[in-house]
Each structure stands twice: as C-alpha cells, then as structure tokens.
Tab-separated table of C-alpha atoms in Angstrom:
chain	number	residue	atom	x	y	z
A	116	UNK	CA	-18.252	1.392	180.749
A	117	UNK	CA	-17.222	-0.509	183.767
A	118	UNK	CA	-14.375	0.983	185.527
A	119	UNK	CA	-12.791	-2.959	185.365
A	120	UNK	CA	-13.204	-3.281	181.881
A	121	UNK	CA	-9.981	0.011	181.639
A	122	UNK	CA	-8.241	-1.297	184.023
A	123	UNK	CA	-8.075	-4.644	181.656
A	124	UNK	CA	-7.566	-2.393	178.288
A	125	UNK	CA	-4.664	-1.034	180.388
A	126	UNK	CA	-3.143	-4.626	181.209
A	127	UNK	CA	-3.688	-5.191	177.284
A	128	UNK	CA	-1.518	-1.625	176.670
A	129	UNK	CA	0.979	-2.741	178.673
A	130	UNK	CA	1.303	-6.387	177.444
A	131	UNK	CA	1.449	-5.337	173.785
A	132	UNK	CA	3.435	-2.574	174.513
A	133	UNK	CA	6.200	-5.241	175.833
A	134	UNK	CA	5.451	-7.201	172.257
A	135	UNK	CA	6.120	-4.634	170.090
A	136	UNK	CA	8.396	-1.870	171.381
A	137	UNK	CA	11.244	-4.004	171.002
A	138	UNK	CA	11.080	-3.915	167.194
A	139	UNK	CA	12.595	-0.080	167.511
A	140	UNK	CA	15.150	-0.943	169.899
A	141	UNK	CA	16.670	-4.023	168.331
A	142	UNK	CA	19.833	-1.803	166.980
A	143	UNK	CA	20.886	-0.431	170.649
A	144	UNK	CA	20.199	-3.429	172.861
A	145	UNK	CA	22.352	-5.884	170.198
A	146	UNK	CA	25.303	-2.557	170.766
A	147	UNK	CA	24.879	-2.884	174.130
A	148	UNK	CA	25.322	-6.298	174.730
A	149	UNK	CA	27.318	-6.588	171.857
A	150	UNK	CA	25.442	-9.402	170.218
A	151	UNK	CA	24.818	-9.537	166.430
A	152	UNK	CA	21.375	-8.722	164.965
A	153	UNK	CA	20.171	-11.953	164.863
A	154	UNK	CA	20.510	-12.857	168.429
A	155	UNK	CA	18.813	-9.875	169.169
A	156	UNK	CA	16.371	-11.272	166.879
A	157	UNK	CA	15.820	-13.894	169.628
A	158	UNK	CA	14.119	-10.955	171.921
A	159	UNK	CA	11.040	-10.895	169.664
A	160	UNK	CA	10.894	-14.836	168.593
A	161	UNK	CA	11.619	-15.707	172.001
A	162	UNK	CA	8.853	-13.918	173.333
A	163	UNK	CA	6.252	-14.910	170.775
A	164	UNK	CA	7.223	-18.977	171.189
A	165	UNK	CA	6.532	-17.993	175.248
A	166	UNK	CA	3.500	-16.314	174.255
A	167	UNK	CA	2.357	-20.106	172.673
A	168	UNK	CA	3.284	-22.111	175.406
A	169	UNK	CA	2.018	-20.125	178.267
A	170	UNK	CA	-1.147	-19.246	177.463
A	171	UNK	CA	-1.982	-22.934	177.546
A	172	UNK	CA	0.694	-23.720	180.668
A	173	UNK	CA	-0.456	-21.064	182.852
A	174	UNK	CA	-4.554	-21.094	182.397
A	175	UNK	CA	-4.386	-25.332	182.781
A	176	UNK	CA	-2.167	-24.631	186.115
A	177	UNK	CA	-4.321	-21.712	187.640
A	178	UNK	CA	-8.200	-23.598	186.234
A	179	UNK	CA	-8.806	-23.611	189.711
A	180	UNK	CA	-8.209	-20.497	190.860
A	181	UNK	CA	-10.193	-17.373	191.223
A	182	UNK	CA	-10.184	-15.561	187.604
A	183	UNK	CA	-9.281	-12.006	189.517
A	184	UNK	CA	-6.655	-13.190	191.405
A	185	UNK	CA	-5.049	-15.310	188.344
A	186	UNK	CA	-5.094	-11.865	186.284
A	187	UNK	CA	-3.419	-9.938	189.427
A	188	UNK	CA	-0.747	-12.978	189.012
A	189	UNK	CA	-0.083	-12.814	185.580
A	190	UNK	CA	-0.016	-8.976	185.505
A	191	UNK	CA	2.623	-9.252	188.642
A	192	UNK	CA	4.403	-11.875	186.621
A	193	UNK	CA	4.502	-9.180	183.429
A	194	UNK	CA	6.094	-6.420	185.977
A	195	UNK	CA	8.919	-9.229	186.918
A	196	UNK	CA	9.953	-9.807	183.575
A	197	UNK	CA	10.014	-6.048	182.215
A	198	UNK	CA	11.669	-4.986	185.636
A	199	UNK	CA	14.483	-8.072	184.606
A	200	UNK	CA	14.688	-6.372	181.675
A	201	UNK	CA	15.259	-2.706	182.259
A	202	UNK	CA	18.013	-3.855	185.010
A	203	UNK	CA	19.402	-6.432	182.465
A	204	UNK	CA	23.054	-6.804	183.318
A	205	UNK	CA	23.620	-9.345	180.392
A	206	UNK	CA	21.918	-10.673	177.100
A	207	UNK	CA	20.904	-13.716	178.949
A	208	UNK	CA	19.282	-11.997	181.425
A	209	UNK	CA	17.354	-9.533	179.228
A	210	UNK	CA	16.295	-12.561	177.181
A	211	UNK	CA	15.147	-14.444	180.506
A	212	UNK	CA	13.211	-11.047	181.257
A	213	UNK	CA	11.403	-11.142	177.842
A	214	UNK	CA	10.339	-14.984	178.496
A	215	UNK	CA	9.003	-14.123	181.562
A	216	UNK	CA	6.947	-11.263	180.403
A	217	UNK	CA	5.651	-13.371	177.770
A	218	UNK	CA	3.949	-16.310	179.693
A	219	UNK	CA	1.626	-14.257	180.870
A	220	UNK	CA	0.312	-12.733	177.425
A	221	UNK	CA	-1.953	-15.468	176.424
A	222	UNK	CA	-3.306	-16.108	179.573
A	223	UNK	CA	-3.979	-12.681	179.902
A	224	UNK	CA	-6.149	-12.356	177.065
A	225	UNK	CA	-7.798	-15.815	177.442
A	226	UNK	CA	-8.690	-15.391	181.109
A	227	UNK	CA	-9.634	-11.603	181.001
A	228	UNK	CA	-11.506	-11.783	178.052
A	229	UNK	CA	-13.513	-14.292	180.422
A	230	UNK	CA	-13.871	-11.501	183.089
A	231	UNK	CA	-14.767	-8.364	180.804
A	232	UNK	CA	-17.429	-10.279	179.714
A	233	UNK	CA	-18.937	-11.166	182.716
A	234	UNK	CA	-19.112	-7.142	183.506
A	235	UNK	CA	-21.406	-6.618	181.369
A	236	UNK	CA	-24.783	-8.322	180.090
A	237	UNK	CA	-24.430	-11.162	178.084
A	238	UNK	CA	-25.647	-8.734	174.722
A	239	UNK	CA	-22.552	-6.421	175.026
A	240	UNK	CA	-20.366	-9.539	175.547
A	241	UNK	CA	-18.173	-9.333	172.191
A	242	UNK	CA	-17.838	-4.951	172.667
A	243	UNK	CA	-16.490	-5.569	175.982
A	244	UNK	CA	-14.093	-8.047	174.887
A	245	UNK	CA	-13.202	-5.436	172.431
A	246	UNK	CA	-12.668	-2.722	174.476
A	247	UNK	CA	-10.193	-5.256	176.793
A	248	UNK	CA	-8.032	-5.634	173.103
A	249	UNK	CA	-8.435	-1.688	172.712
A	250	UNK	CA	-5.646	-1.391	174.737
A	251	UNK	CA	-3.397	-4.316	172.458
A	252	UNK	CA	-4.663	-2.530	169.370
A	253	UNK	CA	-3.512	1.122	170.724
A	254	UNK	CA	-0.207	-0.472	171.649
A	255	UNK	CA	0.674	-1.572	168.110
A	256	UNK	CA	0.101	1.722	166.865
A	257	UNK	CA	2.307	3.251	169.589
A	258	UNK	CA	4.378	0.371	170.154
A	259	UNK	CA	7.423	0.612	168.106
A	260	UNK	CA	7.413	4.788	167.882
A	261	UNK	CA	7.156	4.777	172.051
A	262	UNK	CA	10.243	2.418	172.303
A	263	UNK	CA	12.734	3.871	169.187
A	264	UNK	CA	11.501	7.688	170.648
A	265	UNK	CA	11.886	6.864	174.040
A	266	UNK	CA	14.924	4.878	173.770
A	267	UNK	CA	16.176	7.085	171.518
A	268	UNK	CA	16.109	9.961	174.205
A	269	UNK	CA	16.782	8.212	177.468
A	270	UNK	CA	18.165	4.941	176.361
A	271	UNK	CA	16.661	1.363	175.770
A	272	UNK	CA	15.987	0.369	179.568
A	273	UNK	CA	13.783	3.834	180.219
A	274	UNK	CA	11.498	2.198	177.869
A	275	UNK	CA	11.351	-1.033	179.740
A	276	UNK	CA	11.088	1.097	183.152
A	277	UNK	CA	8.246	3.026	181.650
A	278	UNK	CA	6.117	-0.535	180.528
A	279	UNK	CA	7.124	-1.802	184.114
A	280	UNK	CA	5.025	1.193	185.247
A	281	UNK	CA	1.847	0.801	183.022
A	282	UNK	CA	2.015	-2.728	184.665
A	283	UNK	CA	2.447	-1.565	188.001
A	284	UNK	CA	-0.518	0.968	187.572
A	285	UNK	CA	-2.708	-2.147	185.850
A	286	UNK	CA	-2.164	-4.474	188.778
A	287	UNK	CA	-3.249	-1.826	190.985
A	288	UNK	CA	-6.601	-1.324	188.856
A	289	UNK	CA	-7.114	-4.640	188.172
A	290	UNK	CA	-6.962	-5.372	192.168
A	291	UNK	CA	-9.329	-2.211	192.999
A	292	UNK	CA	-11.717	-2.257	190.235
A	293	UNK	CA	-12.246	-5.972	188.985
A	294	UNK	CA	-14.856	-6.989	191.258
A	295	UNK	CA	-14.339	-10.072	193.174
A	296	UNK	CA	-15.845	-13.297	191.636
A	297	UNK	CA	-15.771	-11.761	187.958
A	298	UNK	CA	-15.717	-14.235	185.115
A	299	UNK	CA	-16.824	-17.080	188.349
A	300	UNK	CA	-20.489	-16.884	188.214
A	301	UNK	CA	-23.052	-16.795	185.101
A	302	UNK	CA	-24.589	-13.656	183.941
A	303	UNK	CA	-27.488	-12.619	184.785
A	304	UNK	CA	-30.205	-13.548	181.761
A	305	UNK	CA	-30.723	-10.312	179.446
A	306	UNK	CA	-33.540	-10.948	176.790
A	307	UNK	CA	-33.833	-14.495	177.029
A	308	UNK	CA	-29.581	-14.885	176.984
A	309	UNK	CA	-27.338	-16.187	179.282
A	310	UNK	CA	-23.683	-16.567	179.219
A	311	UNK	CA	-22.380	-19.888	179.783
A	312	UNK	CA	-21.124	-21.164	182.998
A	313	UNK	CA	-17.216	-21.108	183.420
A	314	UNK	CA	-16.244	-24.474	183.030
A	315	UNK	CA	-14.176	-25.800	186.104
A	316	UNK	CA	-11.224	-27.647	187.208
A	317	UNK	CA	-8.632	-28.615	184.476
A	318	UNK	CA	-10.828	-31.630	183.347
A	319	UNK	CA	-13.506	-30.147	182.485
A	320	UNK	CA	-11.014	-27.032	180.755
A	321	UNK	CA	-9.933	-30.286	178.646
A	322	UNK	CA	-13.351	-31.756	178.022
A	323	UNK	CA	-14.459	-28.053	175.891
A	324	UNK	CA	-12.369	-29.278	173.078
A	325	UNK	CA	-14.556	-32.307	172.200
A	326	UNK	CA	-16.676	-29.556	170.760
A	327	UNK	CA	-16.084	-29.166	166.545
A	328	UNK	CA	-17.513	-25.932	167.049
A	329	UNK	CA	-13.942	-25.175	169.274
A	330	UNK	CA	-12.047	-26.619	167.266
A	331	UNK	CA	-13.526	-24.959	163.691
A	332	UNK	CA	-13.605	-21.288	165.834
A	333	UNK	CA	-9.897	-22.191	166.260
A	334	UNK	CA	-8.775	-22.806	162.755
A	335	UNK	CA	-10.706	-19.845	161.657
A	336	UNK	CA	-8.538	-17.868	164.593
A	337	UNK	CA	-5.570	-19.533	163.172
A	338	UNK	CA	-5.727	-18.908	159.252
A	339	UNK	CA	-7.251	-15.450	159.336
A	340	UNK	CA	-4.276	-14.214	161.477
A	341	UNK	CA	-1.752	-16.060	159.296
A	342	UNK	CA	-3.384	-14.421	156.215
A	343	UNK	CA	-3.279	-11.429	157.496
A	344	UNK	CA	0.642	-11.484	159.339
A	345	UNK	CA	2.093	-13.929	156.683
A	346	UNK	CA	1.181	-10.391	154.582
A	347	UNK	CA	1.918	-7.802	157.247
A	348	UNK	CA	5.614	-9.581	157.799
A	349	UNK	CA	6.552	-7.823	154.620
A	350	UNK	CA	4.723	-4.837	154.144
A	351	UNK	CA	7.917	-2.634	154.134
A	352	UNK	CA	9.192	-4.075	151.672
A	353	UNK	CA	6.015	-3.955	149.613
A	354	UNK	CA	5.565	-0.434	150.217
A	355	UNK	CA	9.079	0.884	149.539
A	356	UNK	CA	10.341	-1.904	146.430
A	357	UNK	CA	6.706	-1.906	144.988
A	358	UNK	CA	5.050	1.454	145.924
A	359	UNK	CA	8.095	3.202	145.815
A	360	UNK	CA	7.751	4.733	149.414
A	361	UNK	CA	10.839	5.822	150.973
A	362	UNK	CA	11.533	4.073	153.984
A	363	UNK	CA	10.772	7.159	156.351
A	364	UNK	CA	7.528	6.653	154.801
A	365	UNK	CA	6.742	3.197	156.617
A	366	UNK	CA	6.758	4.439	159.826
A	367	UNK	CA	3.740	6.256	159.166
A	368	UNK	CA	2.249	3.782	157.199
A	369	UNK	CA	2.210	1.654	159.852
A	370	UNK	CA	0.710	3.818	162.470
A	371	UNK	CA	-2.336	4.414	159.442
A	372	UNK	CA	-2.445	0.148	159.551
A	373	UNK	CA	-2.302	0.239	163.441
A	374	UNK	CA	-5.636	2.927	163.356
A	375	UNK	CA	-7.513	0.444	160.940
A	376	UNK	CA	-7.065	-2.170	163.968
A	377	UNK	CA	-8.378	0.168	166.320
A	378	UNK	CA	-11.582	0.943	164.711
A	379	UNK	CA	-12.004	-2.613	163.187
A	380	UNK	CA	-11.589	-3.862	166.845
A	381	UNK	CA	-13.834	-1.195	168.171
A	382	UNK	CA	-16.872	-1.887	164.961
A	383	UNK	CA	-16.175	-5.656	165.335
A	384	UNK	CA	-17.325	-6.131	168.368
A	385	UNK	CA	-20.163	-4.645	168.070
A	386	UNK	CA	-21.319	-6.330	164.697
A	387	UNK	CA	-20.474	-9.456	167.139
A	388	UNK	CA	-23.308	-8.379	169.518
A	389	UNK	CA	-25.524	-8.170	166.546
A	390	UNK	CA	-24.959	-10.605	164.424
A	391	UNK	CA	-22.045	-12.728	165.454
A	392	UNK	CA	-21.213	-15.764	162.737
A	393	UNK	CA	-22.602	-13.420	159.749
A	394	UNK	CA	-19.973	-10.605	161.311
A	395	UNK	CA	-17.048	-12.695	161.539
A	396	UNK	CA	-17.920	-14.312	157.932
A	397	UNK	CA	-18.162	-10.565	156.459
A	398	UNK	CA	-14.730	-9.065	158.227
A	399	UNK	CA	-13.173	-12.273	156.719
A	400	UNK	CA	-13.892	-12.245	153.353
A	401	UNK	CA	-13.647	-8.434	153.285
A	402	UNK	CA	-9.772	-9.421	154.547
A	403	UNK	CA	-9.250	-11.732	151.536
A	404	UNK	CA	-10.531	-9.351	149.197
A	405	UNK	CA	-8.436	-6.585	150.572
A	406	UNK	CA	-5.373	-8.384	150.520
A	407	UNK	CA	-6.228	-9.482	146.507
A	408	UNK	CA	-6.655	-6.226	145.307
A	409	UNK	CA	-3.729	-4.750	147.643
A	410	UNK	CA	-1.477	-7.377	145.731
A	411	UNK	CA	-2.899	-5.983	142.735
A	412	UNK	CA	-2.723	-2.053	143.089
A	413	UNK	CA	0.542	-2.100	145.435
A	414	UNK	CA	2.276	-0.207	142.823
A	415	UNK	CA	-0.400	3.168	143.310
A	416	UNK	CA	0.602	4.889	146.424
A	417	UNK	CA	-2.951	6.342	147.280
A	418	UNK	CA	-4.597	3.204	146.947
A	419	UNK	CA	-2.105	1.466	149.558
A	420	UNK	CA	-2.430	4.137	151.631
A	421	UNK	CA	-6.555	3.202	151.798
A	422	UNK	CA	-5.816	-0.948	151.556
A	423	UNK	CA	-3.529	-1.182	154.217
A	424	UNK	CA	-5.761	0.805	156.356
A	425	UNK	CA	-8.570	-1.431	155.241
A	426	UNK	CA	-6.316	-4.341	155.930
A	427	UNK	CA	-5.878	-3.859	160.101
A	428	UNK	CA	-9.488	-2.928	160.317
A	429	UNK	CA	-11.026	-6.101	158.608
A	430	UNK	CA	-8.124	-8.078	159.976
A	431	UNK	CA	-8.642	-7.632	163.755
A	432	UNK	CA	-13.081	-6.839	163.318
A	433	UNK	CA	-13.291	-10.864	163.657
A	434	UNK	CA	-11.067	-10.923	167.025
A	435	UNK	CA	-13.895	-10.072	169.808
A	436	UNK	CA	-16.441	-12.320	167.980
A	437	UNK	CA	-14.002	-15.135	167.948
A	438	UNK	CA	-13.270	-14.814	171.264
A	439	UNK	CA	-16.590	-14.646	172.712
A	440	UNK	CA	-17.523	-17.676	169.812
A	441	UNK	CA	-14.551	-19.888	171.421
A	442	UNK	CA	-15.785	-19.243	174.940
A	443	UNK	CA	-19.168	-20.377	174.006
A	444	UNK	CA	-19.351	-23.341	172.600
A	445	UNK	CA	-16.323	-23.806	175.468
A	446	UNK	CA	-18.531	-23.489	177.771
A	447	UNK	CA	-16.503	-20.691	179.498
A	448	UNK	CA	-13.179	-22.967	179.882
A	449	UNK	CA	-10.121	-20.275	179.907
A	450	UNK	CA	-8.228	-22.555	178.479
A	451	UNK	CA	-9.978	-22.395	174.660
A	452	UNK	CA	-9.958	-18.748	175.329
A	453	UNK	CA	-6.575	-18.941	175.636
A	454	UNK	CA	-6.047	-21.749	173.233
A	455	UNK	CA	-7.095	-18.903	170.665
A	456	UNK	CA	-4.507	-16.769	171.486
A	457	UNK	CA	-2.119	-19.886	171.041
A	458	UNK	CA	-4.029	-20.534	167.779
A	459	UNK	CA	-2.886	-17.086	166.561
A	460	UNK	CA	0.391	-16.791	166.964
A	461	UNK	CA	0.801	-20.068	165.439
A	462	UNK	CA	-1.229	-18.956	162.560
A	463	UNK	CA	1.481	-15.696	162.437
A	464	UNK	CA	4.606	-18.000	162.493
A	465	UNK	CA	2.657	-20.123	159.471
A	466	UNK	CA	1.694	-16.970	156.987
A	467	UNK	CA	5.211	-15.222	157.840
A	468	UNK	CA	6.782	-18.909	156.737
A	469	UNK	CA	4.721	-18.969	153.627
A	470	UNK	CA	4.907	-15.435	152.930
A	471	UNK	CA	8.803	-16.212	152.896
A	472	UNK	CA	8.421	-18.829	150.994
A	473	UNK	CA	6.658	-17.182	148.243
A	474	UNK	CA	9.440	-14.146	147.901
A	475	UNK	CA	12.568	-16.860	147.857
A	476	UNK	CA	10.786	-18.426	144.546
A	477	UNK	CA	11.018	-15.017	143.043
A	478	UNK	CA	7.311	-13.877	143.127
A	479	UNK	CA	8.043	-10.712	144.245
A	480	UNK	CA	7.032	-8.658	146.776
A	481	UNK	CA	3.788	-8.544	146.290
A	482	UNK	CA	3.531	-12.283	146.571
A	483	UNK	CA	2.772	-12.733	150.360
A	484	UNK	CA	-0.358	-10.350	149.855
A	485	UNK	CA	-1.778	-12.627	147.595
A	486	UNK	CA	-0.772	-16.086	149.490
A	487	UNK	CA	-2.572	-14.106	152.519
A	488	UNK	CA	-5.636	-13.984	150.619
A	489	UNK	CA	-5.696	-17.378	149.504
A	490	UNK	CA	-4.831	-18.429	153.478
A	491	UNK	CA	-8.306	-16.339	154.715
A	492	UNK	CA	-10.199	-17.755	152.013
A	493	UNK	CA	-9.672	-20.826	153.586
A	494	UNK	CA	-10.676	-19.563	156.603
A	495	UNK	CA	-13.839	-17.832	155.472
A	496	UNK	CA	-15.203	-21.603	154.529
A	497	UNK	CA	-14.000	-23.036	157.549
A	498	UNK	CA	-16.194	-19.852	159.213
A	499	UNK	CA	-19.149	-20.369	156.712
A	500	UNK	CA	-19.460	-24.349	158.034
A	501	UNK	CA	-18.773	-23.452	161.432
A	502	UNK	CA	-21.658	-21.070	160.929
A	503	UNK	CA	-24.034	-23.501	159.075
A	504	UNK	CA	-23.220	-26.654	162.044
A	505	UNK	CA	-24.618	-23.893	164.504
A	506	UNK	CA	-27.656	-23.912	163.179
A	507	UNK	CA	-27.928	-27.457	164.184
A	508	UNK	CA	-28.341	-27.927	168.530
A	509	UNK	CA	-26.877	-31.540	167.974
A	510	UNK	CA	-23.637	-30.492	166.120
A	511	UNK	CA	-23.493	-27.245	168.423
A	512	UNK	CA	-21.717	-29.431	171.020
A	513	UNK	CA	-21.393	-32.534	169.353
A	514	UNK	CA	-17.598	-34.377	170.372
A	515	UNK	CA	-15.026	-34.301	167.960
A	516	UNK	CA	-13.773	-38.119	168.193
C-alpha cells in the first residue's frame, strides 16, 4: 500500500470525524452557549449544506492548481475551522468554525479520490479509492462514541482539539508522502488499461458533464444514498418502538451498522476492480432487498441485528466503483468527482425528507425502510441502463443536450 494512500485515509478520519462527532455533543455545546436544541441542530445541517456547496465551489476555483497542493489547502482549511471551533467563544463563532471545516469535505473526497488512484495501477483503481474512504467509514463507527466519551471526560472543545490534531498530523503526511504531480499525469498502461487524463482548466471540468454516462453515475450516487439515509435517519426509532431495543442498545447497534460500511467499503472496491457496472448493480439491489425484508422482520431482534449490518455493507460496497465510474467517463475532471459527493448528500437530505414524510402519515416506523427500498430500486435501473449504454463506444461519451 502506498504510504500516500494512509496519509489520505487519515485526512478521510479526520474529515468524518468532524461530521459525525457532533451528534454526541449536541446536549453540552447547546448548555454552553445556552442555545436551544434546535439551533444546535444548525451545527450538523449547517455543515452538511457546506459540504454541498463546496465541493463544487472549491474544486471549480482550484481546477488549475496542482492536485497535492489543493489537498494540503483543503486539509489546512479543515484545521482552521476545527481550531475555530475548539476556541469558540460564542455560538456564532462555533457555527462559523463548522462551515469552514465543511467546505473542504467534498473537495476532499473528489480531488483525493483523483490522487489515490493515480498511486496505483489503473487495475487497483476502485480498492485504492476505497482504502482513501476507509478512513470516513472508520470515523462513523467511532465518530459519535469518540466525541460523547471524550467530551464527556474532558469537555466538548477537547474533542474538537483532538480532530484539529488528526488534521494537523494529515497535512503533514499528505505534504511528505503524496508524491508531487499525483492525480496530474496518466497512469502508466497495466494490461492494455489506462486511466484517463485529468481533465484541465475549469472549462474543460464543465465540459465532463455533457457525458449521460456522468450524469446517470450521478443519479445512481444520488438515490442509492437517499435509500439508504432516508432509512438510516430513523433507525433508532425503528429499533427501540419496533424491535423493542432499549435505547442503550442503539449505541451499539450502530457501531455493528458502522462495521458493515467498513467491510462493504473494503469488498466493494475490489468487486469494482473486477467487475465494475455488474458490482455496483449487485451491492444495489442487494441494498433494496435488505431494506424490504428489514421493514419486514424489524420486529425480531436477531434478524435486525444481521440486516442492519447487511445494510452499511451493501450500502457503501457501490461508493469506490462510483467514484472511479464518475471519474471515467469524466475524463478525470475533479469536479464530477466531487459533484458525487454533492450528489450524495443531496440524495441524504431527499430520503431523510421522504422518510419523514412517510412516519407523519402514520405508517409507522418501519415505513422509511421500505420507502428506502423503493428509492434504490430506482437506482438499480438507472445503474442497469447506465450499464447497458456502456456497452455502446458512441453513447459512452455521447453529450447530454
């Protein structure tokens, strides 16, 4: 494993460490600012509606500019905005830190999914992307225990000093072990592959979405992860009004979830290398089936225990193969790499929204399990004719309008 490719899984720790800690200290940063719960509230939406707009903002403003230097940059710009936040003397402030943090996310991914890549040859493309999101999918298994058991000992800003460390200790890595040029050049040709050659300057960034292939990969991105979050958004409540788990059970629960991202992230990218469109068409459906029969047998503890575990790992297996899928028919532009990290949260703010909606007409709780199968269907046939224009070199690249 190149050295550079930990040095980005430790950016990715870092980054969704900042995403999800907060979620455990929500109760002592609203006392401490004396703010109600729901503008606390504003420290995770904030940071997810930054997440949206800078991963497109920052990658169009840096297209230009060397890939390892960008990722120095945004990992720099990360330390900022925790560092605001551990030293917060007001609300404002700590939300101003959390905004700042988050532009960098998207870019973060887009671009240094760009650069793992590039470290290795073009056959281990989608594992190396997946060992860069290692680090994201460790950090939402550790996220929220680190910052309630942390903050719970030392106080909500040791958390925030401690993820302005990891950053600290990423930029360094990044600087010394990314090697200069990575994600510029194309790879060298392994068994008759190449990767494609990183599209430059902002028009050309612009000029990768007149592919349908983009676009398609996109909506895929989009409705799988709103499937799969639109269901996730109320899991608790599923487990402890349906399953009858107490709620010291969902901690756990959660942490058995964030392990089935791990090793679906892990597997998934290397299905990717194998077989990439048939791979991403499997992990989908086998997410829509998951979430059916979870809705069904929510009410058996054992089995929830295995579908919810079943549930991370088929939900993030398609993530490194539609990365690497995005980049390609992108011709290498960041900015669709990043546009798919856009494309996801969007999809999470759409299947939490439905998920919602489902619960308010009375369907119960196990409702947004079942509207998150019926969202990843949909994307499973937007996959399978994705996967079937492929086939064909003129629709591969084809414009869009």
């Amino acid at each position: 494993m190149p050295s550079g490719l930990v040095a980005l899984a430790l950016g990715g720790f870092g980054i969704g460490l900042t995403e999800f800690l907060i979620a455990g200290l929500l109760p002592q940063v609203a006392s401490s600012f004396a703010v109600s719960e729901a503008a606390a509230g504003w420290l995770i939406s904030g940071y997810a509606l930054s997440v949206a707009v800078g991963a497109i903002a920052l990658t169009a403003a840096t297209a230009r500019l060397p890939r390892k230097a960008v990722l120095v940059g945004l990992v720099a710009l990360f330390v900022v905005g925790n560092l605001l936040s551990a030293v917060a003397p007001s609300y404002p402030v700590m939300l101003l830190g959390r905004i700042v943090a988050a532009l960098c996310h998207g870019s973060f991914f887009g671009i240094g999914s760009l650069v793992a890549r590039s470290l290795v040859a073009p056959e281990k493309k989608s594992r190396a992307v997946a060992v860069m999101f290692a680090g994201l999918t460790l950090a939402n298994v550790l996220g929220v225990p680190f910052g309630a058991l942390v903050g719970e000992r030392w106080g909500w800003r040791a958390s925030f000093w401690a993820v302005t460390a990891i950053g600290v200790l990423a930029l360094a890595g990044i600087a010394a072990l990314v090697p200069d040029g990575a994600g510029e050049t194309r790879s060298p040709t392994v068994k008759g592959h190449s990767d494609p050659a990183p599209a430059d300057g902002l028009r050309a960034q612009f000029r990768a979405f007149r592919s349908w292939q983009v676009w398609l990969t996109l909506t895929a991105t989009a409705l799988s992860y709103g499937g799969m979050f639109g269901a996730f958004s109320y899991i608790a409540y599923t487990f402890t009004e349906v399953g009858g788990f107490s709620p010291s059970d969902v901690a756990w629960l959660l942490m058995v979830y964030g392990v089935g991202l791990v090793v679906g992230n892990l597997v998934g990218g290397r299905a990717a290398d194998h077989d990439r469109d048939r791979a991403l068409v499997l992990a989908l459906l086998g997410l829509a089936v998951t979430l059916a029969v979870f809705g069904l047998l929510a009410a058996n503890a054992t089995a929830s225990v295995i579908l919810v575990f079943l549930m991370g790992l088929f939900g993030f297996a398609s993530v490194p193969g539609m990365i690497t899928r995005v980049t390609d028919f992108a011709h290498g532009a960041a900015l669709a790499a990043s546009a798919n990290v856009s494309a996801s949260n969007i999809g999470n703010a759409l299947g939490a929204w439905l998920g919602g909606l489902a619960i308010t007409a009375g369907l119960g709780y196990t409702a947004p399990l079942y509207v998150g199968a019926g969202i990843v269907l949909i994307s499973v046939i937007v996959m399978a004719v994705a996967a079937r224009q492929a086939k064909s070199p003129a629709q591969q690249t084809g414009p869009c309008m």
